[in-house]
Amino acid sequence: MGSVSIRDVRKSYGSMEILHGVSIDIADGEFVVLVGPSGCGKSTLLRMLAGLEEITGGEIAIDDKVVNALHPKERDIAMVFQSYALYPHMTVAQNMGFSLKLGRAPKEEIGRRVAKAADMLSLTPYLDRYPRQLSGGQRQRVAMGRAMVRDPKVFLFDEPLSNLDAKLRVQMRSEIKQNHQRLKTTTVYVTHDQIEAMTMADRIVVMHDGVVEQIGTPLELYDFPRNLFVAAFIGSPSMNILSGKLSGNSFITADSSAINLPFIPASTNDETVSLGIRPEHFALDPNGMAAEVITVEPTGSETQVAMLLGGHEVVAVFRERITTRPGECLTVKLDPERIHLFDGQSGLRLGQD
Amino acid sequence: MHRKSTGYLFVLPALLVLGMLIAYPVAYTGLLSVTDNQGNLVGLDNFRAILGARATPTAFFNTLWWVVGSIVFQVVLGVLTAILLNQKFRGRAIVRSVTLIPWVVPGIVAATTWAWMLHTEFGIINYMLTAPGVLEEPVGWLTNGSTVLPVMIAINVWKMFPFVAIMVLAGLQSISNDLYEAARIDGASFWEEVWYVMLPQVRPVIVAVTLLLVIWALNHITIIYAITRGGPANRTLITPIQIFRTAFESVQFNQAAALSVMFFAVAITVVFFYIRTTAGNAGASK
Ligand SMILES: Nc1ncnc2c1ncn2[C@@H]1O[C@H](COP(=O)(O)OP(=O)(O)O)[C@@H](O)[C@H]1O
Ligand SMILES: [Mg+2]
């Protein structure tokens, strides 16, 4: 049981402000992912939540209790570090039971809880091994086991999968997700990988340069990015952004081709705007716009085509198997329902009101 | 074949020098220990004579006290200092440098300075203790039989604990910060962090340093010889000083050699453990 409330939290190192007022509300049992490019302050925020960094301004509350002044051990949180931070001189069982031992729990109880967590994580055969005798994936599990044994109010993860190879990462991703579904412990998970965020999160917090850009479910962020940053950050391959001008209900690209819009944005006319379109929202259409093919990358299930459209290089993904070569021309149409428009100055999403 | 013999050729000069400086004296000491001053073989007579000397058991127990007392306090104080110097505080760099001073000061300079400071009538230590009334009257630190060995041990601890501190500090600094943070999140207090995270991680360093300190304490001459020469009444006579005095003050080289041989056997055992421990660490760490 643990809700988390982060209210206008700021962090400065000396005179450098790193976090500029971050507010996030996390419901009990929710799996929230903080995602953003390296250096945007995700780890700092997580460490403030854990009690490893001072809070310069604002408030953090766990279960409606302000924890600003509390030590990590008084916050009832558990954390999984990127480096795992396993105690090298302790066995797997000792690592997992360490917090209970410090809490003066009886021996049988420690043994029982360690065994239960080890069972959930398939670590039972390794309980007497030392961390150096384990593979990367096993160490990762021990780090999670150490957190699970405590049954805390909140789990904190800081890029826990970034030291694993791609295949293991996908596997651990789903294991973490499954464990969350079983334990239902509130989780705050930090990553720079938007795919990890999309696949794991109940809700995603997109951060950038010490501010929250948008909070929402994965599909909300995907379908309605609030600004250019979120639009470009979420999705892979990322959204194509074309800059141009508005004219009536058309978007005029840099090389003066017109794209029809499904709606006329309210305030802007004849001003610079950016048009965003995701790669999968192109369709082949004999009456569409001409685009010159630059590269073709078939993956089997789909074909990714880089092409020159309206003076911009864009990437399109087609479900059908198209046979085309660099230098040839395709005629494509943009799905009008899936066009995003952003203000040229502020980068904010333009609605159809 | 060819390459191997070329290799021997390259190390030959070093081997010759080592042979002359180490193997020859060791062998010659062995020879001295079983001959008289005319060079006649006398079997174990020298051993019997020196073991029968009244000073020998005294020196043996003094050495035991000296080594155990020095090591315990050097290691405890050194480790505590290392833990302190590993914390973040203002002026840490300066404190770290100042801590090293006793270790850097030449032994003979330190000994002479301490001898002055501990002087019964004119020493600053008695002055500082009697002036505010902590002590009723001056203590004869270096002349009183019950204080002199503890004082020597204290000076040795003062001289060597910085070495322990610096070695252990280097070990502590190589511990990843994540481990401390993980321990804090697991609910460890500061002393629990020390006990469960720091000490187990620097244990190999502490073991190696302790064995080195044992070797150095066993070989020690400078401080004691410069201050008391083993006196008063043999209260600070430790075996290396007994050997030194038997040889160069009583000019009984053969008995001194016999004592050296026995002492060498003890020292070599410690060295053996030292090498085995440090080699073991090198193997285990990777
Ligand atoms: N101890 C520190 N002192 C000064 N600056 C720091 C410190 N820790 C982090 N920073 C700065 O804070 C910013 C955010 O860091 P961090 O939270 O680690 O980013 P992220 O985890 O999102 O990659 C970075 O610009 C980093 O340089
Ligand atoms: Mg980080």
XYZ file of C-alpha atoms and ligand atoms in Angstrom:
667
model
C 0.000 0.000 0.000
C 1.678 3.208 -1.018
C 0.759 6.270 -2.968
C 3.394 8.825 -3.842
C 2.903 12.518 -4.264
C 5.628 14.735 -5.645
C 4.736 18.403 -5.371
C 6.696 21.120 -7.138
C 9.989 19.448 -6.286
C 13.197 21.302 -7.079
C 16.826 20.310 -6.858
C 19.910 22.462 -7.064
C 23.565 21.562 -6.874
C 25.175 24.803 -5.781
C 23.675 27.500 -7.949
C 22.772 25.041 -10.730
C 19.123 24.081 -10.706
C 18.700 20.560 -12.080
C 14.983 20.001 -11.423
C 12.714 22.969 -11.986
C 9.532 22.116 -10.147
C 8.318 18.603 -10.827
C 4.858 17.441 -9.782
C 3.678 13.854 -10.146
C 0.900 11.980 -8.386
C 1.205 8.223 -8.270
C -1.690 6.068 -7.121
C -1.286 3.047 -4.903
C -0.243 0.010 -6.939
C 0.566 1.970 -10.060
C 3.593 1.228 -12.278
C 4.962 4.600 -13.323
C 7.924 4.996 -15.641
C 10.057 8.141 -15.667
C 11.555 8.411 -19.100
C 13.726 11.018 -20.743
C 17.098 11.524 -22.355
C 20.263 11.087 -20.317
C 20.940 13.932 -17.903
C 17.356 15.157 -17.641
C 17.219 14.509 -13.903
C 15.378 11.172 -13.657
C 17.894 9.544 -11.342
C 18.098 12.649 -9.216
C 14.340 12.657 -8.759
C 14.315 8.953 -7.913
C 17.132 9.382 -5.414
C 15.267 12.228 -3.756
C 12.303 9.908 -3.466
C 14.579 7.296 -1.903
C 16.091 9.763 0.546
C 19.589 9.594 -0.931
C 19.520 13.246 -2.030
C 18.339 16.318 -0.184
C 15.177 17.932 -1.490
C 15.961 21.569 -2.293
C 12.362 22.675 -2.678
C 8.848 21.266 -2.729
C 7.476 18.206 -1.006
C 7.471 14.460 -1.432
C 4.838 12.447 0.382
C 4.495 8.684 0.617
C 1.037 7.574 1.733
C 0.152 11.195 2.506
C 3.059 11.504 4.898
C 5.665 14.098 3.950
C 9.037 12.354 3.904
C 11.348 15.264 3.074
C 13.217 14.991 6.358
C 13.143 11.199 6.740
C 16.095 8.863 6.294
C 15.851 6.206 3.572
C 15.178 3.506 6.137
C 12.236 5.391 7.566
C 10.533 5.746 4.181
C 9.697 2.070 3.642
C 10.988 2.003 0.081
C 13.256 -0.455 -1.703
C 15.519 0.376 -4.600
C 17.127 -1.578 -7.421
C 20.300 0.058 -8.684
C 21.627 0.090 -12.224
C 24.838 -1.523 -10.981
C 22.727 -3.876 -8.792
C 24.935 -2.891 -5.819
C 24.961 -6.416 -4.415
C 27.198 -6.936 -1.376
C 30.110 -8.911 -2.864
C 31.029 -10.667 0.380
C 27.509 -11.942 1.048
C 25.766 -14.900 -0.533
C 22.567 -14.463 -2.502
C 20.521 -15.416 0.547
C 22.452 -13.007 2.789
C 22.096 -10.226 0.245
C 18.361 -10.726 0.058
C 17.898 -11.053 3.804
C 20.202 -8.191 4.814
C 17.508 -5.584 5.378
C 15.475 -8.004 7.503
C 18.574 -8.859 9.505
C 19.206 -5.168 10.151
C 15.556 -4.884 11.153
C 16.188 -7.616 13.759
C 13.675 -10.000 12.198
C 13.762 -13.542 13.609
C 15.928 -16.022 11.685
C 13.026 -18.273 10.602
C 11.132 -15.319 9.234
C 14.148 -14.126 7.237
C 14.634 -17.618 5.860
C 10.974 -17.946 4.949
C 10.734 -14.606 3.186
C 14.012 -15.080 1.321
C 12.882 -18.526 0.194
C 9.578 -17.146 -1.039
C 11.213 -14.348 -3.052
C 13.871 -16.727 -4.388
C 11.112 -19.041 -5.524
C 9.306 -16.258 -7.373
C 12.535 -15.253 -9.116
C 13.793 -18.822 -9.782
C 16.832 -18.142 -7.623
C 16.437 -21.082 -5.241
C 19.411 -23.074 -6.656
C 21.704 -20.073 -6.268
C 21.006 -19.031 -2.675
C 24.460 -20.064 -1.441
C 26.403 -18.504 -4.283
C 28.245 -15.212 -4.212
C 27.340 -12.436 -6.655
C 30.554 -12.920 -8.631
C 29.453 -16.484 -9.389
C 26.249 -15.311 -11.087
C 25.431 -14.133 -14.594
C 24.224 -10.596 -15.250
C 20.597 -11.634 -15.425
C 20.845 -13.594 -12.173
C 22.439 -10.654 -10.384
C 19.637 -8.490 -11.639
C 17.142 -10.919 -10.121
C 18.974 -10.947 -6.805
C 18.782 -7.156 -6.747
C 15.039 -7.403 -7.305
C 14.775 -10.142 -4.717
C 16.499 -7.956 -2.166
C 13.833 -5.335 -2.788
C 10.912 -7.784 -2.809
C 11.852 -9.508 0.445
C 11.146 -6.303 2.308
C 7.610 -5.909 0.991
C 7.987 -2.128 0.935
C 5.405 0.530 0.122
C 7.231 1.555 -3.049
C 9.757 -0.085 -5.385
C 12.248 2.216 -7.060
C 14.162 1.062 -10.126
C 16.975 3.069 -11.712
C 17.679 1.764 -15.225
C 17.816 -1.804 -13.918
C 18.107 -3.439 -17.329
C 20.693 -1.278 -19.037
C 23.586 -3.641 -18.262
C 21.900 -6.642 -19.872
C 22.031 -7.787 -23.465
C 19.062 -7.086 -25.701
C 17.438 -10.502 -25.440
C 17.695 -10.723 -21.667
C 16.380 -7.193 -21.394
C 13.175 -8.148 -23.150
C 12.807 -11.194 -20.925
C 13.460 -9.283 -17.672
C 11.075 -6.592 -18.832
C 8.220 -9.038 -18.833
C 9.382 -10.658 -15.584
C 9.335 -7.322 -13.797
C 5.920 -6.660 -15.241
C 4.620 -10.051 -14.093
C 6.014 -9.586 -10.609
C 4.278 -6.264 -10.421
C 1.001 -7.836 -11.433
C 1.407 -10.406 -8.657
C 2.654 -8.113 -5.902
C 0.831 -4.927 -6.935
C 3.428 -2.796 -5.186
C 3.619 0.831 -6.284
C 6.603 1.113 -8.608
C 8.607 4.030 -9.940
C 10.849 2.905 -12.753
C 13.472 5.086 -14.426
C 14.727 4.458 -17.942
C 15.999 6.378 -20.928
C 14.542 3.749 -23.243
C 11.117 4.756 -24.493
C 10.308 1.206 -25.606
C 10.819 -0.004 -22.053
C 8.560 2.807 -20.909
C 5.844 2.032 -23.462
C 5.802 -1.689 -22.769
C 5.919 -1.612 -18.983
C 4.178 1.485 -17.732
C 0.663 2.050 -16.481
C 1.561 5.690 -16.848
C 4.611 7.384 -18.299
C 6.202 10.610 -17.127
C 8.262 12.167 -19.901
C 11.008 14.380 -18.522
C 13.339 16.743 -20.317
C 15.892 19.193 -18.900
C 14.493 19.018 -15.390
C 10.823 19.526 -16.217
C 7.936 17.152 -16.818
C 6.873 17.400 -20.452
C 3.830 15.147 -20.227
C 2.232 12.522 -18.018
C -0.114 9.929 -19.458
C -0.746 6.327 -20.388
C 1.517 4.969 -23.116
C -1.170 5.293 -25.776
C -2.164 8.801 -24.702
C 1.422 9.888 -25.191
C 1.590 8.081 -28.493
C -1.639 9.410 -29.896
C -1.737 12.869 -28.331
C 1.768 14.103 -27.594
C 1.435 17.449 -25.927
C 4.449 18.990 -27.615
C 7.158 18.394 -30.183
C 9.566 16.919 -27.643
C 7.190 14.168 -26.559
C 6.129 13.593 -30.152
C 9.701 12.993 -31.253
C 10.771 11.092 -28.135
C 7.998 8.495 -27.987
C 7.766 5.952 -30.792
C 10.317 4.087 -32.859
C 11.122 4.882 -35.593
C 10.303 8.328 -34.328
C 7.633 10.651 -35.663
C 8.463 12.571 -38.838
C 8.386 16.298 -38.310
C 7.901 18.607 -41.312
C 8.023 22.341 -40.926
C 5.952 24.625 -43.104
C 3.083 27.097 -43.067
C -0.669 26.961 -42.709
C -2.896 28.156 -45.472
C -6.611 27.617 -45.041
C -7.065 23.945 -44.335
C -3.784 23.016 -45.930
C -0.261 22.659 -44.706
C 2.278 24.063 -47.156
C 5.659 22.344 -46.998
C 9.008 23.991 -47.544
C 8.932 23.087 -51.254
C 5.333 24.396 -51.590
C 3.442 21.124 -51.820
C 0.133 21.200 -49.991
C -1.100 18.619 -47.514
C -4.784 18.676 -46.680
C -5.604 18.856 -43.007
C -8.643 17.244 -41.405
C -9.237 20.341 -39.301
C -8.296 23.984 -39.239
C -6.312 24.858 -36.122
C -7.772 27.783 -34.251
C -5.399 30.636 -33.760
C -2.678 30.247 -36.307
C -2.802 31.330 -39.885
C 0.098 31.845 -42.198
C 2.429 31.099 -39.338
C 5.192 28.590 -39.120
C 3.953 25.268 -37.795
C 5.331 21.755 -37.589
C 3.447 18.796 -38.914
C 4.069 15.424 -37.323
C 3.221 12.103 -38.877
C 4.247 8.685 -37.578
C 5.953 6.292 -40.019
C 3.065 3.819 -39.987
C 0.533 6.477 -40.939
C 1.590 6.698 -44.562
C -0.315 4.730 -47.161
C 0.422 4.025 -50.802
C -2.123 5.888 -52.914
C -2.004 6.540 -56.686
C -3.453 10.008 -56.058
C -1.013 10.833 -53.234
C 2.053 12.999 -53.094
C 5.181 11.994 -54.944
C 8.097 10.918 -52.798
C 11.558 9.911 -53.955
C 12.832 6.717 -52.332
C 16.203 7.026 -50.562
C 16.582 3.630 -48.884
C 14.434 0.516 -48.525
C 14.748 -1.767 -45.481
C 12.498 -4.838 -45.556
C 12.241 -6.636 -42.194
C 9.898 -9.358 -43.393
C 6.788 -8.287 -41.535
C 7.011 -4.741 -42.810
C 9.047 -2.500 -45.047
C 10.717 0.648 -43.830
C 11.291 3.263 -46.513
C 13.237 6.472 -46.147
C 12.062 8.978 -48.721
C 12.124 12.610 -49.695
C 8.721 14.210 -49.203
C 7.974 17.926 -49.453
C 11.649 18.780 -49.078
C 12.051 16.662 -45.932
C 13.558 13.245 -45.430
C 10.849 11.123 -43.823
C 10.599 7.497 -42.775
C 7.545 5.438 -43.609
C 6.677 1.918 -42.560
C 4.416 -0.126 -44.811
C 2.762 -3.389 -43.821
C 2.654 -4.536 -47.431
C 5.708 -5.867 -49.206
C 6.586 -3.196 -51.695
C 9.262 -3.605 -54.296
C 10.920 -0.333 -54.986
C 14.461 0.885 -55.313
C 16.338 3.981 -54.266
C 15.807 6.741 -56.812
C 12.333 5.576 -57.802
C 9.194 7.489 -56.911
C 6.300 6.393 -54.724
C 2.983 8.157 -54.348
C 1.917 8.245 -50.727
C -0.887 9.696 -48.672
C -0.783 10.856 -45.057
C -3.606 9.476 -42.932
C -5.398 12.763 -42.216
C -6.798 11.515 -38.906
C -3.274 10.859 -37.645
C -1.676 14.182 -38.479
C -0.302 16.143 -35.511
C 0.244 19.891 -35.678
C 2.547 21.832 -33.405
C 3.090 25.530 -32.981
C 6.301 26.597 -34.689
C 7.400 28.769 -31.775
C 6.339 27.021 -28.588
C 6.278 23.478 -29.974
C 2.909 22.963 -28.290
C 0.260 20.794 -29.861
C -2.355 22.667 -31.884
C -5.859 21.373 -31.310
C -8.870 21.622 -33.560
C -10.962 23.947 -31.440
C 66.553 -23.172 -25.100
C 68.396 -20.262 -26.564
C 65.900 -17.710 -25.257
C 65.881 -19.200 -21.784
C 69.645 -18.942 -21.341
C 69.610 -15.362 -22.615
C 67.046 -14.613 -19.900
C 69.347 -16.006 -17.215
C 72.113 -13.834 -18.560
C 69.994 -10.747 -18.054
C 69.086 -11.516 -14.434
C 72.590 -12.669 -13.543
C 73.899 -9.263 -12.356
C 70.870 -8.777 -10.105
C 71.230 -12.302 -8.747
C 74.901 -11.681 -7.989
C 74.162 -8.490 -6.083
C 71.310 -10.152 -4.183
C 73.576 -13.105 -3.438
C 76.271 -10.904 -1.987
C 73.925 -8.654 -0.028
C 71.486 -11.235 1.327
C 72.492 -14.855 0.861
C 76.069 -14.359 1.969
C 75.244 -12.529 5.247
C 72.527 -15.068 6.050
C 74.859 -17.977 5.432
C 77.669 -16.285 7.326
C 75.388 -15.633 10.298
C 74.518 -19.304 10.287
C 78.213 -20.159 10.311
C 78.957 -17.677 13.118
C 76.217 -19.178 15.225
C 77.953 -22.563 15.384
C 81.567 -21.387 15.777
C 83.529 -19.539 18.439
C 85.422 -16.313 17.890
C 88.419 -18.299 16.649
C 86.316 -19.965 13.999
C 86.222 -23.418 15.640
C 83.036 -25.399 15.362
C 81.335 -25.527 18.774
C 77.969 -27.084 17.883
C 75.053 -25.589 19.769
C 77.116 -23.994 22.550
C 76.286 -20.465 21.427
C 72.571 -21.266 21.428
C 72.824 -22.702 24.931
C 74.742 -19.693 26.169
C 72.394 -17.077 24.774
C 69.251 -18.951 25.824
C 70.729 -19.160 29.306
C 71.367 -15.422 29.489
C 69.098 -13.618 31.944
C 68.156 -10.972 29.417
C 66.833 -13.438 26.847
C 63.473 -14.382 28.420
C 62.954 -10.738 29.423
C 63.548 -9.657 25.837
C 61.245 -12.383 24.597
C 58.300 -11.245 26.721
C 59.059 -7.570 26.028
C 59.009 -8.345 22.306
C 55.699 -10.123 22.686
C 54.155 -7.134 24.479
C 55.740 -4.729 22.052
C 54.472 -6.520 18.962
C 50.964 -7.276 20.233
C 50.490 -3.841 21.824
C 51.765 -1.999 18.758
C 49.756 -4.017 16.250
C 46.437 -3.872 18.084
C 46.513 -0.110 18.517
C 48.049 0.617 15.124
C 45.365 -1.377 13.347
C 42.400 -0.148 15.418
C 43.479 3.494 15.327
C 44.498 3.256 11.665
C 41.192 1.742 10.579
C 39.145 4.247 12.591
C 41.167 7.084 11.082
C 40.635 5.680 7.593
C 36.878 5.514 8.185
C 36.903 9.093 9.441
C 39.000 10.328 6.516
C 36.644 8.582 4.114
C 33.734 10.742 5.277
C 32.932 13.999 3.554
C 33.772 17.018 5.663
C 35.246 20.449 5.249
C 39.038 20.503 5.200
C 39.309 16.780 4.556
C 42.287 17.172 2.210
C 44.249 19.049 4.869
C 43.403 16.535 7.595
C 44.459 13.713 5.290
C 47.855 15.317 4.711
C 48.391 16.161 8.373
C 47.612 12.573 9.352
C 50.541 11.404 7.265
C 53.121 13.497 9.108
C 54.199 10.917 11.736
C 54.746 8.370 8.987
C 56.814 10.816 6.956
C 59.039 12.070 9.806
C 62.305 10.105 9.948
C 62.277 7.641 12.844
C 65.367 9.043 14.538
C 63.987 12.603 14.452
C 60.686 11.444 15.887
C 62.439 9.459 18.616
C 64.639 12.337 19.682
C 61.725 14.763 19.720
C 59.597 12.411 21.797
C 62.501 11.867 24.209
C 62.639 15.618 24.839
C 58.904 15.953 25.157
C 58.791 13.058 27.634
C 61.678 14.299 29.765
C 60.697 14.079 33.447
C 61.728 17.589 34.450
C 61.876 19.667 31.279
C 59.493 17.791 28.966
C 56.407 19.562 27.669
C 54.185 16.581 28.437
C 54.789 16.655 32.164
C 54.476 20.442 32.052
C 51.097 20.235 30.345
C 49.873 17.595 32.776
C 51.111 19.177 35.996
C 50.427 22.847 35.243
C 46.608 22.478 35.111
C 46.767 19.933 37.944
C 45.902 16.779 36.066
C 48.912 15.150 37.710
C 50.183 15.975 41.189
C 53.821 15.558 40.284
C 55.884 14.831 37.157
C 55.947 11.229 35.915
C 59.241 9.672 34.900
C 57.815 8.354 31.664
C 61.097 6.987 30.399
C 62.689 6.079 33.738
C 59.765 4.428 35.480
C 59.795 0.691 34.723
C 56.003 0.427 34.490
C 55.472 3.305 32.036
C 58.420 3.024 29.716
C 57.287 0.101 27.518
C 53.715 1.438 27.125
C 55.210 4.812 26.182
C 57.436 3.174 23.569
C 54.421 1.339 22.214
C 52.463 4.592 22.090
C 55.223 6.282 20.098
C 55.356 3.339 17.709
C 51.577 3.473 17.296
C 51.768 7.199 16.632
C 54.506 6.591 14.046
C 52.761 3.810 12.138
C 48.984 4.273 12.346
C 49.016 6.737 9.402
C 50.374 3.964 7.241
C 47.453 1.721 8.194
C 45.048 4.612 7.702
C 46.296 5.416 4.206
C 46.272 1.792 3.055
C 42.791 1.150 4.431
C 41.541 4.474 3.077
C 42.683 3.456 -0.393
C 40.695 0.260 0.062
C 37.629 2.137 1.281
C 37.758 4.515 -1.658
C 37.591 1.641 -4.076
C 34.211 0.582 -2.633
C 31.446 1.699 -4.950
C 29.220 4.400 -3.517
C 26.219 2.343 -4.594
C 27.017 -0.204 -1.895
C 26.772 2.382 0.875
C 23.538 3.674 -0.608
C 22.130 0.166 -0.922
C 23.004 -0.408 2.729
C 21.338 2.833 3.769
C 18.201 1.861 1.886
C 18.351 -1.546 3.519
C 18.220 0.336 6.813
C 21.843 0.294 7.975
C 23.013 2.832 10.552
C 26.484 4.329 10.158
C 28.150 1.711 12.357
C 26.234 -1.070 10.636
C 27.566 0.272 7.331
C 31.060 0.142 8.817
C 30.612 -3.371 10.134
C 28.709 -4.997 7.275
C 29.982 -3.105 4.223
C 33.296 -1.340 4.851
C 35.209 -3.820 7.006
C 34.414 -6.974 5.014
C 35.459 -5.163 1.846
C 38.823 -3.991 3.217
C 39.543 -7.158 5.184
C 42.243 -8.329 2.742
C 43.991 -4.960 3.075
C 43.825 -5.112 6.866
C 45.239 -8.640 6.938
C 48.137 -7.755 4.643
C 48.931 -4.540 6.496
C 48.790 -6.312 9.860
C 51.335 -8.900 8.762
C 53.609 -6.144 7.462
C 53.282 -4.345 10.789
C 54.190 -7.544 12.641
C 57.309 -7.889 10.530
C 58.254 -4.261 11.094
C 57.583 -4.429 14.829
C 59.705 -7.571 15.081
C 62.573 -5.872 13.240
C 62.268 -2.654 15.137
C 65.347 -0.893 16.477
C 65.181 2.853 15.837
C 62.737 4.366 18.320
C 63.594 2.189 21.300
C 67.324 2.228 20.752
C 67.394 5.995 20.230
C 65.367 6.717 23.367
C 66.217 4.041 25.941
C 68.716 1.612 24.373
C 66.593 -1.118 25.957
C 66.657 0.284 29.494
C 65.885 1.041 32.190
C 66.787 -2.355 33.680
C 66.019 -4.077 30.359
C 62.371 -2.952 30.585
C 62.335 -2.044 26.879
C 64.831 -4.623 25.713
C 63.284 -6.398 22.739
C 65.019 -9.209 20.911
C 66.383 -7.233 17.928
C 67.934 -4.758 20.366
C 69.329 -7.602 22.415
C 70.929 -8.995 19.257
C 72.304 -5.594 18.366
C 73.725 -5.001 21.834
C 75.134 -8.511 22.203
C 76.965 -8.085 18.928
C 78.123 -4.490 18.969
C 78.230 -3.560 22.646
C 79.298 -6.869 24.243
C 81.138 -7.939 21.079
C 79.790 -11.484 21.274
C 79.126 -11.986 17.617
C 78.653 -15.726 17.866
C 75.956 -15.574 20.523
C 74.287 -12.702 18.687
C 74.333 -14.835 15.545
C 72.739 -17.739 17.408
C 69.941 -15.486 18.645
C 69.576 -14.066 15.132
C 69.129 -17.502 13.675
C 66.298 -18.311 16.092
C 64.726 -14.922 15.530
C 65.067 -15.340 11.789
C 63.055 -18.557 11.990
C 60.170 -16.703 13.656
C 60.344 -13.758 11.257
C 60.464 -15.973 8.185
C 57.289 -17.735 9.337
C 55.469 -14.403 9.458
C 56.875 -13.437 6.068
C 55.696 -16.754 4.685
C 52.145 -16.058 5.876
C 52.355 -12.536 4.492
C 53.356 -13.712 1.047
C 50.767 -16.460 1.026
C 48.021 -14.059 2.085
C 48.870 -11.336 -0.394
C 49.360 -13.804 -3.236
C 46.012 -15.362 -2.310
C 44.335 -11.957 -2.511
C 45.781 -11.231 -5.900
C 44.373 -14.536 -7.074
C 40.924 -14.035 -5.542
C 40.269 -10.474 -6.612
C 40.030 -11.293 -10.315
N 26.190 15.289 -7.390
C 25.971 16.102 -8.435
N 26.540 17.321 -8.509
C 26.306 18.144 -9.548
N 25.519 17.849 -10.582
C 24.907 16.661 -10.588
C 25.099 15.714 -9.516
N 24.369 14.617 -9.792
C 23.768 14.851 -10.969
N 24.080 16.074 -11.449
C 23.579 16.674 -12.706
O 22.182 16.603 -12.677
C 21.685 16.327 -13.964
C 20.713 15.184 -13.897
O 21.405 14.020 -13.583
P 20.681 12.612 -13.476
O 19.530 12.745 -12.551
O 21.696 11.597 -13.137
O 20.169 12.386 -14.955
P 19.520 11.095 -15.617
O 19.395 10.040 -14.563
O 18.219 11.568 -16.133
O 20.430 10.693 -16.717
C 22.865 16.079 -14.869
O 23.063 17.220 -15.648
C 24.011 15.886 -13.916
O 25.186 16.406 -14.459
Mg 20.377 8.157 -14.458
